[in-house]
GROMACS .gro file of C-alpha atoms in nm:
model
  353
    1UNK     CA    1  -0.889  -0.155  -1.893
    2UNK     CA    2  -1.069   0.100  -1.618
    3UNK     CA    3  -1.286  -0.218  -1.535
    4UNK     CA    4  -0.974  -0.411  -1.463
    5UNK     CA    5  -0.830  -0.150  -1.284
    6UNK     CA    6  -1.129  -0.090  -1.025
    7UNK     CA    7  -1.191  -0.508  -0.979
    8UNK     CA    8  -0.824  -0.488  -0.871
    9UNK     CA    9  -0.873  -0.163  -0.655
   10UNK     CA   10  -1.177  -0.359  -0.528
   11UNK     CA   11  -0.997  -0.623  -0.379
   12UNK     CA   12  -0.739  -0.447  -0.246
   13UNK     CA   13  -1.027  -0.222  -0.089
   14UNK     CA   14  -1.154  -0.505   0.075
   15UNK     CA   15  -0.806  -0.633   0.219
   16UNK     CA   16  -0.772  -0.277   0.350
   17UNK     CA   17  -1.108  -0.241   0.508
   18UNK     CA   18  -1.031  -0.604   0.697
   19UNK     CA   19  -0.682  -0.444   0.827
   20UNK     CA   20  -0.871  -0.171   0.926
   21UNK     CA   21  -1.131  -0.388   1.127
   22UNK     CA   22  -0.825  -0.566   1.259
   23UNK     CA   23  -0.937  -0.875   1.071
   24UNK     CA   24  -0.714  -1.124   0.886
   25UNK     CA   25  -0.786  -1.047   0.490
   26UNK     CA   26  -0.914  -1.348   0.295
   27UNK     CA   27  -0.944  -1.358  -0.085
   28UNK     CA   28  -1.212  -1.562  -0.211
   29UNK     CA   29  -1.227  -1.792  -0.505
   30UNK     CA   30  -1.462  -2.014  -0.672
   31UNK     CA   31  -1.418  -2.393  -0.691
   32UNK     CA   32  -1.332  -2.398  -1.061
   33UNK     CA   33  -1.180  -2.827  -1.048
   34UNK     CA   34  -1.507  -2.930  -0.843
   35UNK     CA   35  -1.735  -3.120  -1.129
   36UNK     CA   36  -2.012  -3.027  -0.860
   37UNK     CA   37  -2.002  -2.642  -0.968
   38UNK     CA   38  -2.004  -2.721  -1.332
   39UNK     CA   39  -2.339  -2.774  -1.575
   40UNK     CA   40  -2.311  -2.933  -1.903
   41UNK     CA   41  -2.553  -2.713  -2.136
   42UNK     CA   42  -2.517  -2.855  -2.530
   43UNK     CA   43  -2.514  -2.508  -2.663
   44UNK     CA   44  -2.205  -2.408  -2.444
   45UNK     CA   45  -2.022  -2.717  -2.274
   46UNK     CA   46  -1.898  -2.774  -1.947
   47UNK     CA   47  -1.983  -2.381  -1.783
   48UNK     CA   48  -1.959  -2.304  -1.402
   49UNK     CA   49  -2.314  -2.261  -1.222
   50UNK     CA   50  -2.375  -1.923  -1.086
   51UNK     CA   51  -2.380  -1.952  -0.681
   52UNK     CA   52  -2.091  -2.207  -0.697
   53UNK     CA   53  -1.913  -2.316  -0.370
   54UNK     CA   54  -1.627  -2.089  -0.302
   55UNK     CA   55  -1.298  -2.158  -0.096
   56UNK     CA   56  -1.149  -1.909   0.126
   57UNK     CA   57  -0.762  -1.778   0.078
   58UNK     CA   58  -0.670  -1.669   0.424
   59UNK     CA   59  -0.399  -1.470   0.520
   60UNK     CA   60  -0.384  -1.594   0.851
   61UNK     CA   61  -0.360  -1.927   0.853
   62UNK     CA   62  -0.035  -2.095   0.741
   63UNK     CA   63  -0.180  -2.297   0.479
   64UNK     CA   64  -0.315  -2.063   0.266
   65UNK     CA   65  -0.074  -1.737   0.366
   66UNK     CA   66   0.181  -1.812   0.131
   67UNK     CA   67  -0.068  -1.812  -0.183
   68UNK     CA   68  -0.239  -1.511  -0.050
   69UNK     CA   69   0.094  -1.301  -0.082
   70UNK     CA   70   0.144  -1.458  -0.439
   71UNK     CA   71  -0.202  -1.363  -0.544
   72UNK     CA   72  -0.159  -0.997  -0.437
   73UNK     CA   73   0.204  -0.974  -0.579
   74UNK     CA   74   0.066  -1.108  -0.900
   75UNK     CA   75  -0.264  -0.869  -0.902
   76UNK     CA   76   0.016  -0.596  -0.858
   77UNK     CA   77   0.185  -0.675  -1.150
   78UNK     CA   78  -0.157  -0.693  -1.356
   79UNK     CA   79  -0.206  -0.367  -1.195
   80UNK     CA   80   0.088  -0.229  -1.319
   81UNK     CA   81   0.045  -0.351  -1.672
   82UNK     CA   82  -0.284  -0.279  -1.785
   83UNK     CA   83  -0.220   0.073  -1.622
   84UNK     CA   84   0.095   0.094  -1.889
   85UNK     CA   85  -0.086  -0.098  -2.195
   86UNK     CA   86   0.221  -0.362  -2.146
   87UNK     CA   87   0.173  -0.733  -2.194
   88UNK     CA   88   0.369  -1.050  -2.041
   89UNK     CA   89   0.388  -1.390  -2.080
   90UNK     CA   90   0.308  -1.642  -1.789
   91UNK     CA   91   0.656  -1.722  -1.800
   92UNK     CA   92   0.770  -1.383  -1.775
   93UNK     CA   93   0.612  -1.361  -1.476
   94UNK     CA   94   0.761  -1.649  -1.325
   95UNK     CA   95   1.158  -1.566  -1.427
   96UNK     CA   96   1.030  -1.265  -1.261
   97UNK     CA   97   1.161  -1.406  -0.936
   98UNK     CA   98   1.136  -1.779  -0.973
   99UNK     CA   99   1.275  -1.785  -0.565
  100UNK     CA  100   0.967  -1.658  -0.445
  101UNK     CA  101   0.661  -1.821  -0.700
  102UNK     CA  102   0.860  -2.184  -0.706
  103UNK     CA  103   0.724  -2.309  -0.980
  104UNK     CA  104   0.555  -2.230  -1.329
  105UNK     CA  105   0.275  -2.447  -1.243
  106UNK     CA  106   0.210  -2.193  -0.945
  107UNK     CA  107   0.204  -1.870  -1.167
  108UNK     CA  108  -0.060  -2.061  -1.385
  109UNK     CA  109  -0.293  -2.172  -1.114
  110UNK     CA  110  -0.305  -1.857  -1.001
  111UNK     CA  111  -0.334  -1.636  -1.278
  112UNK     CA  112  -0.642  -1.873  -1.337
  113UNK     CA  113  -0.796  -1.813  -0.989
  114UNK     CA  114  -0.760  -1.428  -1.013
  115UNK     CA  115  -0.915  -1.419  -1.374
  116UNK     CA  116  -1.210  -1.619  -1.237
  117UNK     CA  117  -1.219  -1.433  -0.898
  118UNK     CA  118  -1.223  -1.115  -1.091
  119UNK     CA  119  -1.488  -1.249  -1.370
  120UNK     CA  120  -1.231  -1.107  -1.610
  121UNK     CA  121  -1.076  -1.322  -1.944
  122UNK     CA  122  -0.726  -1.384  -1.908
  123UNK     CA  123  -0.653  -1.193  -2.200
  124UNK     CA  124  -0.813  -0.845  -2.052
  125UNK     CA  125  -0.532  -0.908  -1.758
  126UNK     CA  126  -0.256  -0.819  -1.996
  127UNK     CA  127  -0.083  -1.189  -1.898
  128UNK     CA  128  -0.010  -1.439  -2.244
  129UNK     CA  129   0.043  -1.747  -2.260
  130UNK     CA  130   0.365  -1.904  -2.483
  131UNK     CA  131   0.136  -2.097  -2.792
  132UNK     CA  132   0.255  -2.402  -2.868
  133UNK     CA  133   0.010  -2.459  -3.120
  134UNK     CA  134   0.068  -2.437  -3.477
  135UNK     CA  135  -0.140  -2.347  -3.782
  136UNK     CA  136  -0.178  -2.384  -4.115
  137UNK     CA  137  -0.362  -2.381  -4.500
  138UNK     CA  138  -0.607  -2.140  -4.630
  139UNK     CA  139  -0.569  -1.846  -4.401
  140UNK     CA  140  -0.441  -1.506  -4.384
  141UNK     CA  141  -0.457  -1.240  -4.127
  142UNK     CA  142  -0.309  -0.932  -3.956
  143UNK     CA  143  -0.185  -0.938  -3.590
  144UNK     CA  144  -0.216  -0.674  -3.353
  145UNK     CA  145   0.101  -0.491  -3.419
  146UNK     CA  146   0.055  -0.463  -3.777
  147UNK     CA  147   0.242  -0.846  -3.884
  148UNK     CA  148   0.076  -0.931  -4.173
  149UNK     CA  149   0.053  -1.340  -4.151
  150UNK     CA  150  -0.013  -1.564  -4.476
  151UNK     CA  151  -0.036  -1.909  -4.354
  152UNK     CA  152  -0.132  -2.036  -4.682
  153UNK     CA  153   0.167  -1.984  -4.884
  154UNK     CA  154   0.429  -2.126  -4.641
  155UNK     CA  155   0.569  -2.485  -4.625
  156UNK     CA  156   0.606  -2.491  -4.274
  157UNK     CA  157   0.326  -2.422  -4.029
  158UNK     CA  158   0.303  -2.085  -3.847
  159UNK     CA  159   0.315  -2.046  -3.451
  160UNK     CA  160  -0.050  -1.991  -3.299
  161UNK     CA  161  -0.028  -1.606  -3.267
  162UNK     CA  162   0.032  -1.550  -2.867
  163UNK     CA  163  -0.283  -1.285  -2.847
  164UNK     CA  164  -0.558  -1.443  -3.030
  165UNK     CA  165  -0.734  -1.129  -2.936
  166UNK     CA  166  -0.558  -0.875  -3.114
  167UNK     CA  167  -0.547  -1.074  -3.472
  168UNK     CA  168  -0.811  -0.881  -3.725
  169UNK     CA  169  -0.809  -0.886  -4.124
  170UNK     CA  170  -0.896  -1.264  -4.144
  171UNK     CA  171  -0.947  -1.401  -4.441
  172UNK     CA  172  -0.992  -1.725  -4.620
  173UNK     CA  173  -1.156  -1.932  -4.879
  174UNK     CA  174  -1.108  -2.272  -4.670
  175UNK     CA  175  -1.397  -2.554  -4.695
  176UNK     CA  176  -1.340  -2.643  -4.317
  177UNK     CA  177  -1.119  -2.662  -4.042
  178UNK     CA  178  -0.909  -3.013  -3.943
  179UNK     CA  179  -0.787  -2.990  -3.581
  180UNK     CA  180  -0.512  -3.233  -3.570
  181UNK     CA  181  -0.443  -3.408  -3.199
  182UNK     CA  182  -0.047  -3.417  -3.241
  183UNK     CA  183   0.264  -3.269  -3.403
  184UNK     CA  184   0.448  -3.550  -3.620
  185UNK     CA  185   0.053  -3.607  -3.802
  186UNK     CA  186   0.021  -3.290  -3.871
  187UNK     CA  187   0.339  -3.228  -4.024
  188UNK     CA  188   0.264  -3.528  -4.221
  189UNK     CA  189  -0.027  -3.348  -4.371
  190UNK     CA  190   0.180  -3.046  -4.403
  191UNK     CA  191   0.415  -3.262  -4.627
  192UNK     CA  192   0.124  -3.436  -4.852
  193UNK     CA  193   0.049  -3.088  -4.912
  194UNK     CA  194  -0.336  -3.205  -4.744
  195UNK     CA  195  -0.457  -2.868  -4.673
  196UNK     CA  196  -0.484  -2.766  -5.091
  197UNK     CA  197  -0.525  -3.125  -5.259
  198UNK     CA  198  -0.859  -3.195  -5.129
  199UNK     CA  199  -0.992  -2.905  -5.103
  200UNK     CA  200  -0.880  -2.549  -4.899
  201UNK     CA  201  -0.888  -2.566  -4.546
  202UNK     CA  202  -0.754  -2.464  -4.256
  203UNK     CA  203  -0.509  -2.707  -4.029
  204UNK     CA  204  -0.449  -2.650  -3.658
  205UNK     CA  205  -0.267  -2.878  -3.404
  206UNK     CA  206  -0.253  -2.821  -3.007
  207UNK     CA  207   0.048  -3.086  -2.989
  208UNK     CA  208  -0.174  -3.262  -2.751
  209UNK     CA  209  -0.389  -3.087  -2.456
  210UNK     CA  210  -0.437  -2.756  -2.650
  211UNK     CA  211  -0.329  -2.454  -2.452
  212UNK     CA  212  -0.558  -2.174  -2.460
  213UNK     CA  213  -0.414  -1.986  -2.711
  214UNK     CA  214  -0.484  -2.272  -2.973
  215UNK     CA  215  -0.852  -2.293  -2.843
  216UNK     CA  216  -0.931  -1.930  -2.853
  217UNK     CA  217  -0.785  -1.909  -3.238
  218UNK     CA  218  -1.021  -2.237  -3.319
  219UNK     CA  219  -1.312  -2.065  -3.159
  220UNK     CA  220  -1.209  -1.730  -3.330
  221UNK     CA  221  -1.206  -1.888  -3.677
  222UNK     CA  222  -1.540  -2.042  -3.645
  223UNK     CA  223  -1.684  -1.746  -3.545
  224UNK     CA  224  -1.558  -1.557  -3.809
  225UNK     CA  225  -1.623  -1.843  -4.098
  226UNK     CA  226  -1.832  -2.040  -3.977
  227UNK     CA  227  -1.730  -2.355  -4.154
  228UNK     CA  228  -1.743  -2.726  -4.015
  229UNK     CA  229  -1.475  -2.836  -3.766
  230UNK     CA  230  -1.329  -3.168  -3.776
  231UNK     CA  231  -1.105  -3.351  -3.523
  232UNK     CA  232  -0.863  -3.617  -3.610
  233UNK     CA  233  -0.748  -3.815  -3.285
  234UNK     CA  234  -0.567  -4.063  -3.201
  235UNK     CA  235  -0.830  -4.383  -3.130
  236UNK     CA  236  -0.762  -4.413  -2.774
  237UNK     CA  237  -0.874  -4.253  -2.437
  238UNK     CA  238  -0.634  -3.973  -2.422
  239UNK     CA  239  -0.736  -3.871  -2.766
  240UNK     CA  240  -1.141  -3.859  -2.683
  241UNK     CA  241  -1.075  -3.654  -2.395
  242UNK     CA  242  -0.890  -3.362  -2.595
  243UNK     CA  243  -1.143  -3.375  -2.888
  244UNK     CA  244  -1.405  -3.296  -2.578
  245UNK     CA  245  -1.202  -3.043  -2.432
  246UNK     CA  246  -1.239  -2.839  -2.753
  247UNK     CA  247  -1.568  -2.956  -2.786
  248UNK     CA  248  -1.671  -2.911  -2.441
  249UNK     CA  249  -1.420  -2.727  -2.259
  250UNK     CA  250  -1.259  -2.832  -1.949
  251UNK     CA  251  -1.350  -2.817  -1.592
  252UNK     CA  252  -1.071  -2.580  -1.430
  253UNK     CA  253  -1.166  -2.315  -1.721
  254UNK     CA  254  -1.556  -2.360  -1.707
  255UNK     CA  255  -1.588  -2.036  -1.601
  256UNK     CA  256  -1.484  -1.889  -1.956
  257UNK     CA  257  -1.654  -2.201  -2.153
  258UNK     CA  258  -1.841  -1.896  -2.359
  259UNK     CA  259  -1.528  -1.774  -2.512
  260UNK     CA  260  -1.361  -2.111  -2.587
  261UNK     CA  261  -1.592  -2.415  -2.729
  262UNK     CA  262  -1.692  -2.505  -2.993
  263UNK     CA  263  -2.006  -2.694  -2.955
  264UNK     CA  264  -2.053  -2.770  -3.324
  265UNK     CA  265  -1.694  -2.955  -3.350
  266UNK     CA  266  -1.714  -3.318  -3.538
  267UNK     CA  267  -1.508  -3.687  -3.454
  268UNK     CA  268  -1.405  -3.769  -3.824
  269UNK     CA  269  -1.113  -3.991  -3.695
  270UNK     CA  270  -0.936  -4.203  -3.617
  271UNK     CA  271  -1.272  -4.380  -3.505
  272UNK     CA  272  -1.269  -4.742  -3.285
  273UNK     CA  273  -1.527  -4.846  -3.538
  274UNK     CA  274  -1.264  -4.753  -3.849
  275UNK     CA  275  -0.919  -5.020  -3.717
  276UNK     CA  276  -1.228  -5.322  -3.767
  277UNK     CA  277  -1.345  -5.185  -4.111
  278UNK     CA  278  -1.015  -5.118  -4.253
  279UNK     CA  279  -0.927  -5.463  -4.113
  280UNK     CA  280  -0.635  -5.343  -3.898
  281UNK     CA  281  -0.422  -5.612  -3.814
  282UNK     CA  282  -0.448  -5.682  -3.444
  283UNK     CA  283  -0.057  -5.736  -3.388
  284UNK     CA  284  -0.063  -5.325  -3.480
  285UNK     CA  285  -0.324  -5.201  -3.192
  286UNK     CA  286  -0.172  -5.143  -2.855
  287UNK     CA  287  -0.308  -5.295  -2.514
  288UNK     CA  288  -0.515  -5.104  -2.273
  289UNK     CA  289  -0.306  -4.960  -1.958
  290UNK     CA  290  -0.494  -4.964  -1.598
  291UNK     CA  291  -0.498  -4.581  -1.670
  292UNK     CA  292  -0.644  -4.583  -1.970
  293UNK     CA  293  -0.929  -4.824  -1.824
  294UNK     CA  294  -0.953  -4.508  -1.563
  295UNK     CA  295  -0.976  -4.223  -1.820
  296UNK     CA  296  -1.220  -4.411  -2.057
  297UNK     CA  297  -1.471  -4.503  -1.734
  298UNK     CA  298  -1.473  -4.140  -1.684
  299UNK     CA  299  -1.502  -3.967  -1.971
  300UNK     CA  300  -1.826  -4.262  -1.998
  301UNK     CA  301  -1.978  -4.077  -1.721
  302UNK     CA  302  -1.984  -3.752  -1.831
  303UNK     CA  303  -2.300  -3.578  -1.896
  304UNK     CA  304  -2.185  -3.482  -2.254
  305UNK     CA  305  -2.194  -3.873  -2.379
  306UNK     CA  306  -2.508  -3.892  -2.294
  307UNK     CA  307  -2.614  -3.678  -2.568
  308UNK     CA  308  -2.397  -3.846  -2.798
  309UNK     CA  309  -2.543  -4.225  -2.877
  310UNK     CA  310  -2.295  -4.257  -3.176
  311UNK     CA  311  -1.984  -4.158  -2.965
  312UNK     CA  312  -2.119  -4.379  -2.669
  313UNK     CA  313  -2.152  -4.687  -2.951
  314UNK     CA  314  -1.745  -4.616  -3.022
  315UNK     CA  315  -1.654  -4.592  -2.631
  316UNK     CA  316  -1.829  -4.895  -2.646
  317UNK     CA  317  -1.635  -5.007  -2.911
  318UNK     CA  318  -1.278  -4.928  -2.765
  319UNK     CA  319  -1.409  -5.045  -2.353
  320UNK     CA  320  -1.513  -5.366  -2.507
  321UNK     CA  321  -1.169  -5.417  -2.720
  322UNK     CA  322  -0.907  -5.307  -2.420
  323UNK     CA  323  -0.676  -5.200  -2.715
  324UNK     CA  324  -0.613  -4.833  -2.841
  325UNK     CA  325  -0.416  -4.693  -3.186
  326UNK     CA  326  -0.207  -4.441  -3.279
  327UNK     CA  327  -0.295  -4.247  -3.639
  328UNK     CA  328   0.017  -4.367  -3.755
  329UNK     CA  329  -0.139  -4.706  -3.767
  330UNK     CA  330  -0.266  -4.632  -4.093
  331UNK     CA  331   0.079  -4.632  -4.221
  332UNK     CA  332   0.031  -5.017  -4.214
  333UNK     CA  333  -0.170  -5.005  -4.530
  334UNK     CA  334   0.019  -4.755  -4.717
  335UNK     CA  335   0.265  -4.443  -4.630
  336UNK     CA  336  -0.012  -4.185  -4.738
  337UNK     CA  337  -0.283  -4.382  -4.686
  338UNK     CA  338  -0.427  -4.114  -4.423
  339UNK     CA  339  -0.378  -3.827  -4.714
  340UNK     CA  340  -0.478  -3.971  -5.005
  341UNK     CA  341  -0.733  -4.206  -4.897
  342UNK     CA  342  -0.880  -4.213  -4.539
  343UNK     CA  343  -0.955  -3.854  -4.490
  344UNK     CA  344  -1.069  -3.785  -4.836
  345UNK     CA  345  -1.296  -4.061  -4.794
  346UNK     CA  346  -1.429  -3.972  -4.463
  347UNK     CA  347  -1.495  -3.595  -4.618
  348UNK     CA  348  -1.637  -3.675  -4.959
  349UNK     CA  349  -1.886  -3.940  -4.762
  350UNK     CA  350  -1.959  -3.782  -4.434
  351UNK     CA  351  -1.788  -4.044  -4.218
  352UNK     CA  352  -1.801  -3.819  -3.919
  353UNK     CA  353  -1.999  -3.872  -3.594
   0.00000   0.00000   0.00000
């Protein structure tokens, strides 16, 4: 906490010493949404480059001023928590005046910039983020105030603990982890009872673009296991691009890629390749939209594909085809057809790219 104190007191310093030099204080951040200060490295993902190109937030220029009061309102209130050992949300600190910050998307974005401006993890600033994920199957574990959390006994999934951080005690006897893209599959599996039929493991589900939360608990329970990690997607653009942001990371949080990939992550389904073997009627697939034609040419061009010839082959697959499907399209065979038969298949034979 004294190192998050004095990066604060640092910038304020250096706001002070321009006022003092009659000088209009600037605050400056790196780049982080600019693919040119990001480097793909296969051991990491997608991390920023050291002397990345900056942007200047100026307080005297009418622009920028606005954001440049927000950021120093919202280091204040960092200030003030770390100094008290308190925590809040990212949505507490938007209801904290939501007149003056406009929007939650605002407190995010900035909360972002400061933890990369101050080379600090968002968790060290004392600010949480609402999980939305949830997870369950062979797991237990203690959270930071002294909860203790037994995922595996429950019939419903637990919330994604809020500070990943602070969880300790974990324990489990599960053969590997299944990150599931969205909810209404994963509660599916919930209600086959998946996670103890085939063999223990560990189910987790972002509901879509995983917040950070989510991310930081897969990352913390392959650190602390070390046991494969499989993704089941939807076969479709949308779905590639979150298996690679857990994969991978993303762009606008390159600059904490260390804390949050997992480089060793595997496609198991639902594969292009898979809706022509299991003879997938065609009446079932849905067409391509001019956005999805977008999002598939540029996840193509990413520099992670290119170390991926069997991913490129089902890209291929899916460009060629124009047509995407949900996992529920495996319902057209049978109801439990994905429980009982697909991903036992896929685990007992190593149908994973």
């Amino acid at each position: 906490s004294s190192e998050v104190l004095e990066a604060i007191e640092n910038v304020v310093q250096g706001v002070f010493q321009s006022l003092a030099q009659k000088k209009a204080p600037v605050l400056t951040v790196a780049n982080r949404t600019d693919w040119r200060n990001i480097e793909f490295k296969d051991s990491v993902g997608l991390q920023m480059i050291p002397g990345c190109t900056t942007k200047q937030i100026r307080s005297d220029c009418p622009q920028s001023a606005r954001r440049f009061a927000l950021m120093l309102k919202i280091l204040s209130m960092i200030y003030k928590m770390v100094q008290s050992n308190t925590y809040a949300t990212k949505r507490d600190i938007y209801y904290s005046d939501t007149l003056l910050f406009g929007s939650q998307s605002v407190v995010d974005q900035i909360i972002n910039d400061i933890s990369c401006m101050l080379k600090i993890p968002r968790r060290s600033l004392h600010v949480l983020s609402t999980a939305k994920g949830f997870v369950a199957g062979n797991l237990s574990y203690t959270e930071e105030d002294g909860t203790k959390v037994n995922c595996t006994c429950s019939a419903t999934a637990v919330t994604v603990p809020s500070n990943v951080e602070g969880i300790k005690n974990l324990t489990s006897h599960a053969k590997f982890i299944l990150i599931v893209e969205k909810d209404a599959t994963f509660q599916r599996l919930l209600d086959d009872d998946f996670f103890s039929k085939v063999s223990p493991c560990i189910m987790i589900t972002g509901r879509g673009i995983p917040d950070l939360n989510t991310r930081l608990l897969v990352r913390k329970l392959w650190d602390s296991f070390q046991i494969p990690v499989f993704t089941l997607m939807d076969a479709d653009p949308h779905g590639v691009e979150i298996m690679c942001v857990y994969k991978y990371g993303s762009v606008s949080m390159s600059f904490e890629a260390h804390h949050l990939t997992i480089p060793s992550v595997k496609w198991l389904g639902l594969l292009p390749s898979d809706l022509k073997r299991l003879n997938i009627c065609k009446d079932a697939l849905i067409p391509f939209t001019k956005q999805d034609e977008n999002k598939l040419a540029s996840i193509r061009k990413r520099p992670y594909i290119a170390c991926q010839p069997l991913w490129k082959k089902e890209l291929e697959i899916m460009a060629a085809s124009k047509l995407k499907a949900e996992i529920q399209v495996l319902t057209s065979i049978s109801s439990d057809y994905l429980s009982r038969v697909y991903l036992p298949n896929k685990l007992q034979f190593g149908g994973w790219l």
